[in-house]
Coordinates of C-alpha atoms in Angstrom, one line a residue:
X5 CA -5.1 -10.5 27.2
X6 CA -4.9 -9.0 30.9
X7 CA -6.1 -5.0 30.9
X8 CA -4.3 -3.6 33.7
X9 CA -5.8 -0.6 33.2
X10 CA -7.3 2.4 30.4
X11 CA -5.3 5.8 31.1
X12 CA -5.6 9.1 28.7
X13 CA -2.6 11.4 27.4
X14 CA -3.2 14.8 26.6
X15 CA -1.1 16.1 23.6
X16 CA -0.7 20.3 22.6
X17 CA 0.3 21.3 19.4
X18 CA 0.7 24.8 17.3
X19 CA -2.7 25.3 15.2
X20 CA -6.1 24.2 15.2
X21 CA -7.6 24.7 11.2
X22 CA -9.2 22.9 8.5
X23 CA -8.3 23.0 5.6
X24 CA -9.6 20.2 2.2
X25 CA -8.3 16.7 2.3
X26 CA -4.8 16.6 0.3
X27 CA -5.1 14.5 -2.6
X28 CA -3.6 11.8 -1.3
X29 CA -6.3 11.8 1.3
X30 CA -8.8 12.3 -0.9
X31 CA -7.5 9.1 -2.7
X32 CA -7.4 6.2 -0.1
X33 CA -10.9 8.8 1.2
X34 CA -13.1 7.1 -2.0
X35 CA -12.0 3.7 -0.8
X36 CA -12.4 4.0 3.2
X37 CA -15.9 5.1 2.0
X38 CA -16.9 2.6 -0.4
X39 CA -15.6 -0.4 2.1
X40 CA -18.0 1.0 4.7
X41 CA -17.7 -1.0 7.7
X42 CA -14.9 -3.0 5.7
X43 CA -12.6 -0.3 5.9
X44 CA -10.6 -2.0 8.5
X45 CA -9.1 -3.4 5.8
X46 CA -7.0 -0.1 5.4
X47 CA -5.7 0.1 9.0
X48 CA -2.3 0.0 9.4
X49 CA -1.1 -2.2 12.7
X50 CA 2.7 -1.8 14.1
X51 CA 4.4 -2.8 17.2
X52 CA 7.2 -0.8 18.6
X53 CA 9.8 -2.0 21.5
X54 CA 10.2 0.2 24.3
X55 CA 13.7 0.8 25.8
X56 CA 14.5 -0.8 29.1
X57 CA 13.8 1.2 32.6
X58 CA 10.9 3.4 30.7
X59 CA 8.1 3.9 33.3
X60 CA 4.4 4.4 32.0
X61 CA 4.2 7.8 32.6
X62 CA 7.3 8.2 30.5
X63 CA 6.3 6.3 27.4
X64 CA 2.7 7.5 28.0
X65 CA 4.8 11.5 27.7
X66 CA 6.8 9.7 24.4
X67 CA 3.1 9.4 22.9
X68 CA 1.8 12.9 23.6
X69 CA 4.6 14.1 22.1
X70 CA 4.2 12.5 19.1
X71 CA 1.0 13.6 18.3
X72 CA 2.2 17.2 19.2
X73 CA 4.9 16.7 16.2
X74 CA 2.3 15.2 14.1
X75 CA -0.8 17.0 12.9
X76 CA -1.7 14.1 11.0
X77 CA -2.3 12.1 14.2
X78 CA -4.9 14.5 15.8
X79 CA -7.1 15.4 12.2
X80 CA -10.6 14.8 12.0
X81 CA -12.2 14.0 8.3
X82 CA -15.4 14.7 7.2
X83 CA -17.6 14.4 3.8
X84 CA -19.1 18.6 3.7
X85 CA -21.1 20.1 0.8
X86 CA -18.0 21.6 -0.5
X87 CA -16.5 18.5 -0.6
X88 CA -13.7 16.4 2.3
X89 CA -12.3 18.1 4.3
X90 CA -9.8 17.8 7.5
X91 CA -10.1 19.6 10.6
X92 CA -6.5 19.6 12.8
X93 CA -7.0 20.2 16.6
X94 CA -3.9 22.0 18.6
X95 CA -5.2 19.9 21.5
X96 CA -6.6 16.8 22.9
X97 CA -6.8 13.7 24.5
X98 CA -6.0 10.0 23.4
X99 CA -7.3 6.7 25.3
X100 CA -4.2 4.2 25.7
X101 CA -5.4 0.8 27.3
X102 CA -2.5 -0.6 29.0
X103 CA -1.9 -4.8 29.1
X104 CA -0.3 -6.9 31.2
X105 CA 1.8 -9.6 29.7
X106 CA 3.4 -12.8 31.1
X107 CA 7.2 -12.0 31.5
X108 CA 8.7 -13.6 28.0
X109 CA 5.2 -13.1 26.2
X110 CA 5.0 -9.1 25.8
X111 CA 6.3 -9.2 22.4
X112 CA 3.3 -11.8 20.9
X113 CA 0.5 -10.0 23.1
X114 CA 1.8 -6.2 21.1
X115 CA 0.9 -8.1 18.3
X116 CA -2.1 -9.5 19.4
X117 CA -3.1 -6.1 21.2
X118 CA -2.2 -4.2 17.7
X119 CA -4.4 -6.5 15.3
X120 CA -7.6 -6.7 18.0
X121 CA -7.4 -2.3 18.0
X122 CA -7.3 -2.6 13.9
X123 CA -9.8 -4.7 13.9
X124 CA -12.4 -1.6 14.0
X125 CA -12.9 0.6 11.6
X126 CA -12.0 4.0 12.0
X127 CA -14.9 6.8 12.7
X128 CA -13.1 9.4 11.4
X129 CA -15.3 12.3 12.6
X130 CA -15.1 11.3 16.0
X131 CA -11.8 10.0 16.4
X132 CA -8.2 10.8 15.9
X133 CA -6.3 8.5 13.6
X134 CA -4.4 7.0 15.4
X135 CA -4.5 3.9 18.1
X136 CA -2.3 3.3 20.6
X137 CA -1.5 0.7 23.7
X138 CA 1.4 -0.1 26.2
X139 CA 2.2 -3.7 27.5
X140 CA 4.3 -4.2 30.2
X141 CA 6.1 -7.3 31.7
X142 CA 6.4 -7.0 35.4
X143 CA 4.9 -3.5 35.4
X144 CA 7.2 -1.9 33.2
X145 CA 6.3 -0.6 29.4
X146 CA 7.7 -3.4 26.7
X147 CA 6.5 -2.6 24.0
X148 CA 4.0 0.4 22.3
X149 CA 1.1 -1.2 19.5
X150 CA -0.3 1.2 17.1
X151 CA -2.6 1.5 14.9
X152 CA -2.6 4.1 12.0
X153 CA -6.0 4.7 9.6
X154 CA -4.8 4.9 6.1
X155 CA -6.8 8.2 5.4
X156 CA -4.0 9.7 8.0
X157 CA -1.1 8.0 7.4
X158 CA 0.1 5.8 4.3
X159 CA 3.0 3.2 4.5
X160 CA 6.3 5.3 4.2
X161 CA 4.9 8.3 7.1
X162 CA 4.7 4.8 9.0
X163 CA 8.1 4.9 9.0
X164 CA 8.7 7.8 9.9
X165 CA 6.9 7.8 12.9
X166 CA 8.1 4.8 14.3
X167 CA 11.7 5.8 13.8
X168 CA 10.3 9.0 15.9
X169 CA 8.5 6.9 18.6
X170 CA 11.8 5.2 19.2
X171 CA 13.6 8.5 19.3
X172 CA 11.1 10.0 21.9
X173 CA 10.7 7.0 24.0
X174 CA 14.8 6.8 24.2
X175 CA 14.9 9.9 25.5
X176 CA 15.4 12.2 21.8
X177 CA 13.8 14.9 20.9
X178 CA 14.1 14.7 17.2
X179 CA 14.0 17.7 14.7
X180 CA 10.5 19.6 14.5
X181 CA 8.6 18.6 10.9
X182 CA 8.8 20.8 8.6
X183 CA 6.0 20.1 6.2
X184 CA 2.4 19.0 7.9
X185 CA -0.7 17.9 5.7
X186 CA -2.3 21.7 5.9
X187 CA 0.4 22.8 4.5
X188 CA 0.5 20.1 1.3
X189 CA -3.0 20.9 0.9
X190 CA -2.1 24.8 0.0
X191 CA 0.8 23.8 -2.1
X192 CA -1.7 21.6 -4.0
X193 CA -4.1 24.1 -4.9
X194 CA -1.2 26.8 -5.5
X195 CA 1.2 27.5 -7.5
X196 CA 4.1 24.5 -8.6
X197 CA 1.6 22.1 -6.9
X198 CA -1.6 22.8 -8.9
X199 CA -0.2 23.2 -12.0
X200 CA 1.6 19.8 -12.0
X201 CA -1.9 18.3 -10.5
X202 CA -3.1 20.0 -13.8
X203 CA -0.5 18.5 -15.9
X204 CA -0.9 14.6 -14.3
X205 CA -4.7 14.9 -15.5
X206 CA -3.7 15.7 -19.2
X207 CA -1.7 12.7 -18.9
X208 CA -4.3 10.1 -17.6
X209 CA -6.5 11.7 -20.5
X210 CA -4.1 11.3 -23.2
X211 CA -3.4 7.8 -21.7
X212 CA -7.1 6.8 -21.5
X213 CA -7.8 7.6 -25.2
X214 CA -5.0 5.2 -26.2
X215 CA -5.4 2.1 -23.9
X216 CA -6.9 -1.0 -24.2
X217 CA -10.4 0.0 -22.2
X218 CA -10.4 -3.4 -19.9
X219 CA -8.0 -6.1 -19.4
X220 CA -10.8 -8.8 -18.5
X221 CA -13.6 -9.4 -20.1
X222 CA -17.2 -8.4 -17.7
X223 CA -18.0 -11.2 -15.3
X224 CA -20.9 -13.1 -15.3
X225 CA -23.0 -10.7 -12.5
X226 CA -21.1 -7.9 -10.7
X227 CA -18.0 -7.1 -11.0
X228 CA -18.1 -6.7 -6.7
X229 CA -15.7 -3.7 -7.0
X230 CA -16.5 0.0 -7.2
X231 CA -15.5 -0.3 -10.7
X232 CA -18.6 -2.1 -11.2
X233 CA -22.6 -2.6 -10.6
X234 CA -23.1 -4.0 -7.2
X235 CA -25.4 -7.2 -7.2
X236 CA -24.7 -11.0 -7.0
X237 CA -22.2 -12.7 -9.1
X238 CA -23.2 -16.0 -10.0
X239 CA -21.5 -19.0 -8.7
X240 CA -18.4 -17.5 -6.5
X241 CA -20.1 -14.8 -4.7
X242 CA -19.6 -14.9 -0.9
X243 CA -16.9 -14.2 1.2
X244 CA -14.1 -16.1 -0.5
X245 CA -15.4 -14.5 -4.0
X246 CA -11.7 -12.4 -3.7
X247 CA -8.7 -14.3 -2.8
X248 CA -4.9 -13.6 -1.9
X249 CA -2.4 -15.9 -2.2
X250 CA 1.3 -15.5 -1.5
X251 CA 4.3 -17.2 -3.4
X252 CA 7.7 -17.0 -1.1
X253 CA 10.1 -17.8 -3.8
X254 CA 13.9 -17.6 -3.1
X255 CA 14.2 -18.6 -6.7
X256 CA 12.3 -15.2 -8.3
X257 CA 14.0 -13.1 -5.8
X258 CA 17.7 -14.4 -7.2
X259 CA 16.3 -14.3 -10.6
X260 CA 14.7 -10.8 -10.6
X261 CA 18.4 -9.7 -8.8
X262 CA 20.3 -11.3 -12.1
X263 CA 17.7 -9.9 -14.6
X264 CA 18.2 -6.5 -13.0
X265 CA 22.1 -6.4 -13.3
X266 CA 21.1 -7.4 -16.8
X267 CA 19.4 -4.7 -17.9
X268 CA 20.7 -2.1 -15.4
X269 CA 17.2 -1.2 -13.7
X270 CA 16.1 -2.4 -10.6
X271 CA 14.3 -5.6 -9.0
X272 CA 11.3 -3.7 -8.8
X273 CA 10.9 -2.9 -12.4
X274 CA 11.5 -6.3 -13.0
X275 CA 8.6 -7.4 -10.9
X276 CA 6.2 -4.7 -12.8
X277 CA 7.5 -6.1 -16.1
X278 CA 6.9 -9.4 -14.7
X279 CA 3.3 -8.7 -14.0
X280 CA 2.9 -6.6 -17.3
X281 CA 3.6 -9.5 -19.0
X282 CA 1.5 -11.9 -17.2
X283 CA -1.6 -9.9 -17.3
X284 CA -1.3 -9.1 -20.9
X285 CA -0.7 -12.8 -21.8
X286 CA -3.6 -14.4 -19.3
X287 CA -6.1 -11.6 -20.9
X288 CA -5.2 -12.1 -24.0
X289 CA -4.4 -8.2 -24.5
X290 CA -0.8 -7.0 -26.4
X291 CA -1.0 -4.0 -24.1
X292 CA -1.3 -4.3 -20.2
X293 CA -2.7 -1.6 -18.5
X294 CA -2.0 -1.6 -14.5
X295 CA -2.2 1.1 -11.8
X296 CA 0.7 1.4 -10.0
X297 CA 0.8 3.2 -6.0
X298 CA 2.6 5.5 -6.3
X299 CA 4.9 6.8 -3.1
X300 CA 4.7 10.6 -4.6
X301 CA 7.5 11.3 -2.0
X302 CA 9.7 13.7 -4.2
X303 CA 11.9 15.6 -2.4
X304 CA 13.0 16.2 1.3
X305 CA 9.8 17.7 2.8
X306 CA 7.9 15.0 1.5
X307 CA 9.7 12.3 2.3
X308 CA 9.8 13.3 6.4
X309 CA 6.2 14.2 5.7
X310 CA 3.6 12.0 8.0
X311 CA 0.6 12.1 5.6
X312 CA -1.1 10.3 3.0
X313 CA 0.1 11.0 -0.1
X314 CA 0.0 7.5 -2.2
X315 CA -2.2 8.2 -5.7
X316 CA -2.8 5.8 -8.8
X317 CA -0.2 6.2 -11.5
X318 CA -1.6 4.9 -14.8
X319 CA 1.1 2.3 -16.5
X320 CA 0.5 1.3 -19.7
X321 CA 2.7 -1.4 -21.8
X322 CA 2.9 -3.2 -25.1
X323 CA 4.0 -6.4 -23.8
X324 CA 4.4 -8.3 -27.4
X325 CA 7.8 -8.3 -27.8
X326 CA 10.6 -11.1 -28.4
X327 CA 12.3 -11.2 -24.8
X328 CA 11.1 -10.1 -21.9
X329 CA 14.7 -8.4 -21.0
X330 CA 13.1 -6.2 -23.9
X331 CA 9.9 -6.1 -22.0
X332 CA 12.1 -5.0 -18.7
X333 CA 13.8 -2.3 -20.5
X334 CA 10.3 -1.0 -21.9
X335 CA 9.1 -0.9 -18.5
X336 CA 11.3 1.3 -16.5
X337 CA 10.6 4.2 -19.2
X338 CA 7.1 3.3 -19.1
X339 CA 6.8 3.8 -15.3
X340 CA 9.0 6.7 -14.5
X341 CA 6.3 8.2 -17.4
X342 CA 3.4 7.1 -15.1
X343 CA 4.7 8.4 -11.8
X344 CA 5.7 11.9 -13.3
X345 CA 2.1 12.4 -13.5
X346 CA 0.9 10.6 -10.3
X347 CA 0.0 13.8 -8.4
X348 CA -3.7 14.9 -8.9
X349 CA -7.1 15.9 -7.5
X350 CA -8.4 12.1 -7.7
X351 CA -12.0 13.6 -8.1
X352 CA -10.4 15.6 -10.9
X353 CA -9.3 12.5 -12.3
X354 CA -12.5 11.0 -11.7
X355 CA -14.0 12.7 -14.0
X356 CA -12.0 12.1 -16.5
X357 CA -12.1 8.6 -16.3
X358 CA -15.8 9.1 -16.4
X359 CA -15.9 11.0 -19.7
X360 CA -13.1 7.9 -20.6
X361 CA -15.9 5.3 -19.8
X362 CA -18.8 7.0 -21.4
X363 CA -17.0 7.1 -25.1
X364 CA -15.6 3.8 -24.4
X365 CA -19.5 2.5 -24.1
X366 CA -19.2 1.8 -20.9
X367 CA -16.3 -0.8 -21.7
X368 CA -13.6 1.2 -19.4
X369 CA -12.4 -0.6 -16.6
X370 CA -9.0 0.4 -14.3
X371 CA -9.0 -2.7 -11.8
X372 CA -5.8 -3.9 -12.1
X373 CA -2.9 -2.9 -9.9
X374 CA 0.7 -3.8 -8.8
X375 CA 2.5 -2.0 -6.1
X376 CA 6.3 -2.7 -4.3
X377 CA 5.9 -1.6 -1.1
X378 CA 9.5 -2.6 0.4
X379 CA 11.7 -0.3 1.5
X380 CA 14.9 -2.3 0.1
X381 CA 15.0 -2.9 -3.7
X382 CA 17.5 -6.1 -3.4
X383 CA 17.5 -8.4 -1.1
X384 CA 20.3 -9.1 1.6
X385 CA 20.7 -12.7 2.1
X386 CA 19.8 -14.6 -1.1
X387 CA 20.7 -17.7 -1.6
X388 CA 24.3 -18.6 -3.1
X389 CA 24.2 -20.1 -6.9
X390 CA 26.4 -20.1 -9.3
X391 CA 24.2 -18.8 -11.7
X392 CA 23.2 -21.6 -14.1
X393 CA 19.9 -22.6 -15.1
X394 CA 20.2 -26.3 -12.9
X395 CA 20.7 -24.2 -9.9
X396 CA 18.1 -21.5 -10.4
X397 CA 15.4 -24.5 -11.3
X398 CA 16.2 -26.1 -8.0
X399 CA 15.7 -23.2 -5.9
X400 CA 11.9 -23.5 -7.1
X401 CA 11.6 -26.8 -5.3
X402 CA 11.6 -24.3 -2.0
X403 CA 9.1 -22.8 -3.6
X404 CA 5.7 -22.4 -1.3
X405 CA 2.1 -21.0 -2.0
X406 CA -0.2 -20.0 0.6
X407 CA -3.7 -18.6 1.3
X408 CA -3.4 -15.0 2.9
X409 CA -7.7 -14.4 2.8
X410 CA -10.9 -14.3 1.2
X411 CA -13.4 -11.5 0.8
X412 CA -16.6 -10.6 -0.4
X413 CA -16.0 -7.4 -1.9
X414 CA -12.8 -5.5 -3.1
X415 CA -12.4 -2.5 -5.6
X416 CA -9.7 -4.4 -7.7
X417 CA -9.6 -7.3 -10.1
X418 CA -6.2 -8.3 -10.3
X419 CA -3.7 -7.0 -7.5
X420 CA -0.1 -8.2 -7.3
X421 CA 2.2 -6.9 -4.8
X422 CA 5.1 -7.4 -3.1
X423 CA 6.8 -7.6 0.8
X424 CA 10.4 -7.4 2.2
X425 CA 12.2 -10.6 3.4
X426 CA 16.2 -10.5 3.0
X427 CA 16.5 -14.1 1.8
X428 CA 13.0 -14.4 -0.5
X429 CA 10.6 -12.6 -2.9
X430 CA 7.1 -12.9 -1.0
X431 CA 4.4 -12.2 -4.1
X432 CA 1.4 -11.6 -3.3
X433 CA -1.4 -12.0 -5.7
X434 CA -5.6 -11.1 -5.0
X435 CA -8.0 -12.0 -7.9
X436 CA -11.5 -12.2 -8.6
X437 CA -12.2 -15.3 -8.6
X438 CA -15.3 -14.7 -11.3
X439 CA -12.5 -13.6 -13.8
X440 CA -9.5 -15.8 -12.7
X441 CA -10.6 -19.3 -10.5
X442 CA -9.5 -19.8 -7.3
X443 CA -6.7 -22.7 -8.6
X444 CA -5.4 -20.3 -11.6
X445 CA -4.3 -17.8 -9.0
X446 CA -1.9 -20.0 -7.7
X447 CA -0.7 -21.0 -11.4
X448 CA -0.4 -17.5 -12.4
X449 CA 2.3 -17.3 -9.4
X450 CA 4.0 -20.4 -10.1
X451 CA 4.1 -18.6 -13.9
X452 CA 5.6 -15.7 -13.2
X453 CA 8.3 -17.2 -11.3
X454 CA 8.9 -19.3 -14.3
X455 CA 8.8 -16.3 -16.6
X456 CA 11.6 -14.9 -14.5
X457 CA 13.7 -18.1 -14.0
X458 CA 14.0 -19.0 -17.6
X459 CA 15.1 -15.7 -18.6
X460 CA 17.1 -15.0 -16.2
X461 CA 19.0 -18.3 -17.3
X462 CA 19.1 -17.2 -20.9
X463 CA 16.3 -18.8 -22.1
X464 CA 12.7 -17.5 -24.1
X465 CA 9.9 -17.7 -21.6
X466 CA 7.1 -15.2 -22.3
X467 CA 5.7 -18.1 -25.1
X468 CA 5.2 -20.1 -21.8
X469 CA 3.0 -17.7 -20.3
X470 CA -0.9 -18.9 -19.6
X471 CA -3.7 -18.2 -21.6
X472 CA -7.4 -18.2 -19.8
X473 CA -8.6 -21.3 -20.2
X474 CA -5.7 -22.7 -22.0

């Protein structure tokens, strides 16, 4: 990895202010602050091509003015006695190493470049949040890697900035933003915005009286979440104690497409009522309880906003019924209820859940998640079948599982999600491995895509579902 050399834009925007973290900062804030020196984990790595004939002072002009469009790009955060806060600078200046790659090889050393500058956890009262680096070929910019902390940007504003990046390195200027983190931050403690922050923590304590208070039954030690006491916990503590595995199943994705067209909702909810019904079976429990991420990206503003503004919508399911086409249906009411009342103060909520634990005897425990983060709800190059069950059992011989990574400490039990490929479903599953061992994780996956195959094809699956320790 050849440094040619490390050169420094300078960016000017409109308004230096602070202002409180918005609540979706103030929601991935808790965890970047419980992770520690962990909370690389969060970062966000991205490569971007560069248009041919851009010169490095050009694409170095494409960054700065980027972060003069985005205040979320030059915000500092800080803990403060009166609780996190964001300070936005007009001005400033960014370090951009610039690499050298062999001619053919610029694409793989962006990626390299990207993953070595997420590597590092953000210090987010000294630095922006926001990485960036140019590689050339032959001199000339190939391709921009960034790197985005969580606290400042979640997964859709991603997207937006890298469709922007493009623009401005083409050439484009595109159209100012109109909405900027300071400004959700007012709407969230006026007005419309507090009063539905108000309403989403009735909800969650409505919800929490009524729920089932954990889905797994305490591990033997810690839990080695911020759910739970930190201290050792027994006999898979270490760094592989949490585990993710992926399933890419071409099988679940035509399945969960068919089952969908079914029951008229879409592949998503399929995948939620999928792990609804898996959780509750494993754990025993007629009602599964999940946290959803929630996008919270309502209307126009929002949705061109370059922010963090992901919360925790609270799902809750009885997942005891006869099909589980019944258990689809069920679900898509069930989560447009939970992300109605997704937008809160998280400390707010906190508290709640506090007061939830404390009548609860200390029982309550929200560590189980599922969140969809593709940007396309069906997939566009599935596999031809004809529809029949012979066909749809033979696409899970292509079936393949595979180890994604191991840690020591995470702040969930039980996370499924899921990534975008045209012709696949790639599921992802993380687990304790003190609550679920290391080889169930993979036959939970293999389960689920049996769950949705054999119901897709017309037949009763959920009675197939494991049972710990069965």
């Amino acid at each position: 990895m050849e440094l040619r050399r490390v050169g420094s834009l300078r960016f000017h925007g409109d308004r230096t202010e602070s202002a409180p973290m918005t609540w979706g900062q103030r929601a991935i804030w808790k965890s970047i602050q419980w992770l520690d020196e962990g909370a690389h984990y969060y970062n966000i790595p991205r490569v971007v091509s560069a248009p041919t004939g851009l010169t490095i002072h050009q694409a170095e002009a494409a960054l700065g003015r980027l972060l003069t469009r985005h205040e979320a790009l030059r915000t500092r955060f800080e803990q403060t006695e009166d609780g996190p806060v964001q300070y936005v600078s007009a001005s400033g200046e960014l370090t951009v190493p610039v690499h050298e790659a062999a001619p053919g090889q610029g694409a793989t050393l962006a990626d390299e470049v990207s993953r070595a500058l997420a590597a590092e956890p953000f210090r987010h009262r000294e630095e922006w949040p926001f990485r960036c680096a140019l590689v050339l070929e032959q001199g000339e910019p190939v391709h921009v890697a960034l790197v985005f902390s969580h606290l400042g940007v979640d997964f859709w504003g991603v997207q937006q900035v890298e469709q922007d990046l493009r623009d401005l390195l083409a050439g484009q200027e595109p159209a100012p933003p109109a909405w900027q983190p300071l400004d959700q931050a007012r709407f969230e403690t006026e007005g419309p915005g507090a009063a539905r922050g108000a309403a989403s923590v009735e909800y969650w304590r409505r919800s929490l009286a009524s729920v089932p208070p954990a889905m797994f039954p305490p591990a033997d030690g810690a839990a080695g979440t911020k759910g739970g006491t930190e201290s050792e916990a027994g006999t898979e503590a270490g760094t592989d104690r949490f585990v993710r595995l992926c399933m890419n199943s071409p099988a679940t994705a035509v399945a969960a497409s068919t089952l969908a067209d079914r029951c008229g909702v879409s592949t998503g909810t399929v995948l939620l009522a999928g792990t609804a019904a898996l959780l509750g079976a494993y754990t025993g429990n007629s009602t599964a309880v999940l946290q959803l991420i929630a996008v919270n990206r309502h209307d126009e503003r929002s949705r061109r906003l370059v922010a963090a503004m992901t919360a925790n919508a609270l799902f809750s399911l009885d997942v005891a019924r006869p099909t589980f086409e019944e258990v689809i249906r069920a679900t898509f009411l069930a989560a447009m209820n939970a992300y109605r009342f997704a937008q809160y103060d998280p400390l707010v909520v906190d508290g709640v859940i506090d007061a939830a634990r404390e009548a609860s005897g200390g029982a309550l425990r929200l560590a189980s998640f599922f969140n969809d983060v593709r940007l396309h709800d069906r997939w566009e190059q599935l596999p031809a079948t004809d529809g029949s069950a012979e066909q749809l059992r033979a696409l899970t011989e292509k079936t393949e599982v595979s180890l994604i990574g191991t840690w020591e400490r995470q702040d969930a039990d039980f996370f499924v999600h899921t990534t975008y490929e045209p012709d696949t479903c790639l599921l992802y599953l993380m687990a304790d491995t003190a609550l679920i061992p290391r080889p169930e994780i993979e036959r939970l996956l293999r389960a689920f895509e049996h769950l949705l195959v054999e119901s897709a094809a017309g037949r009763p699956a959920l009675d197939t579902l494991p049972v710990a320790g069965s």
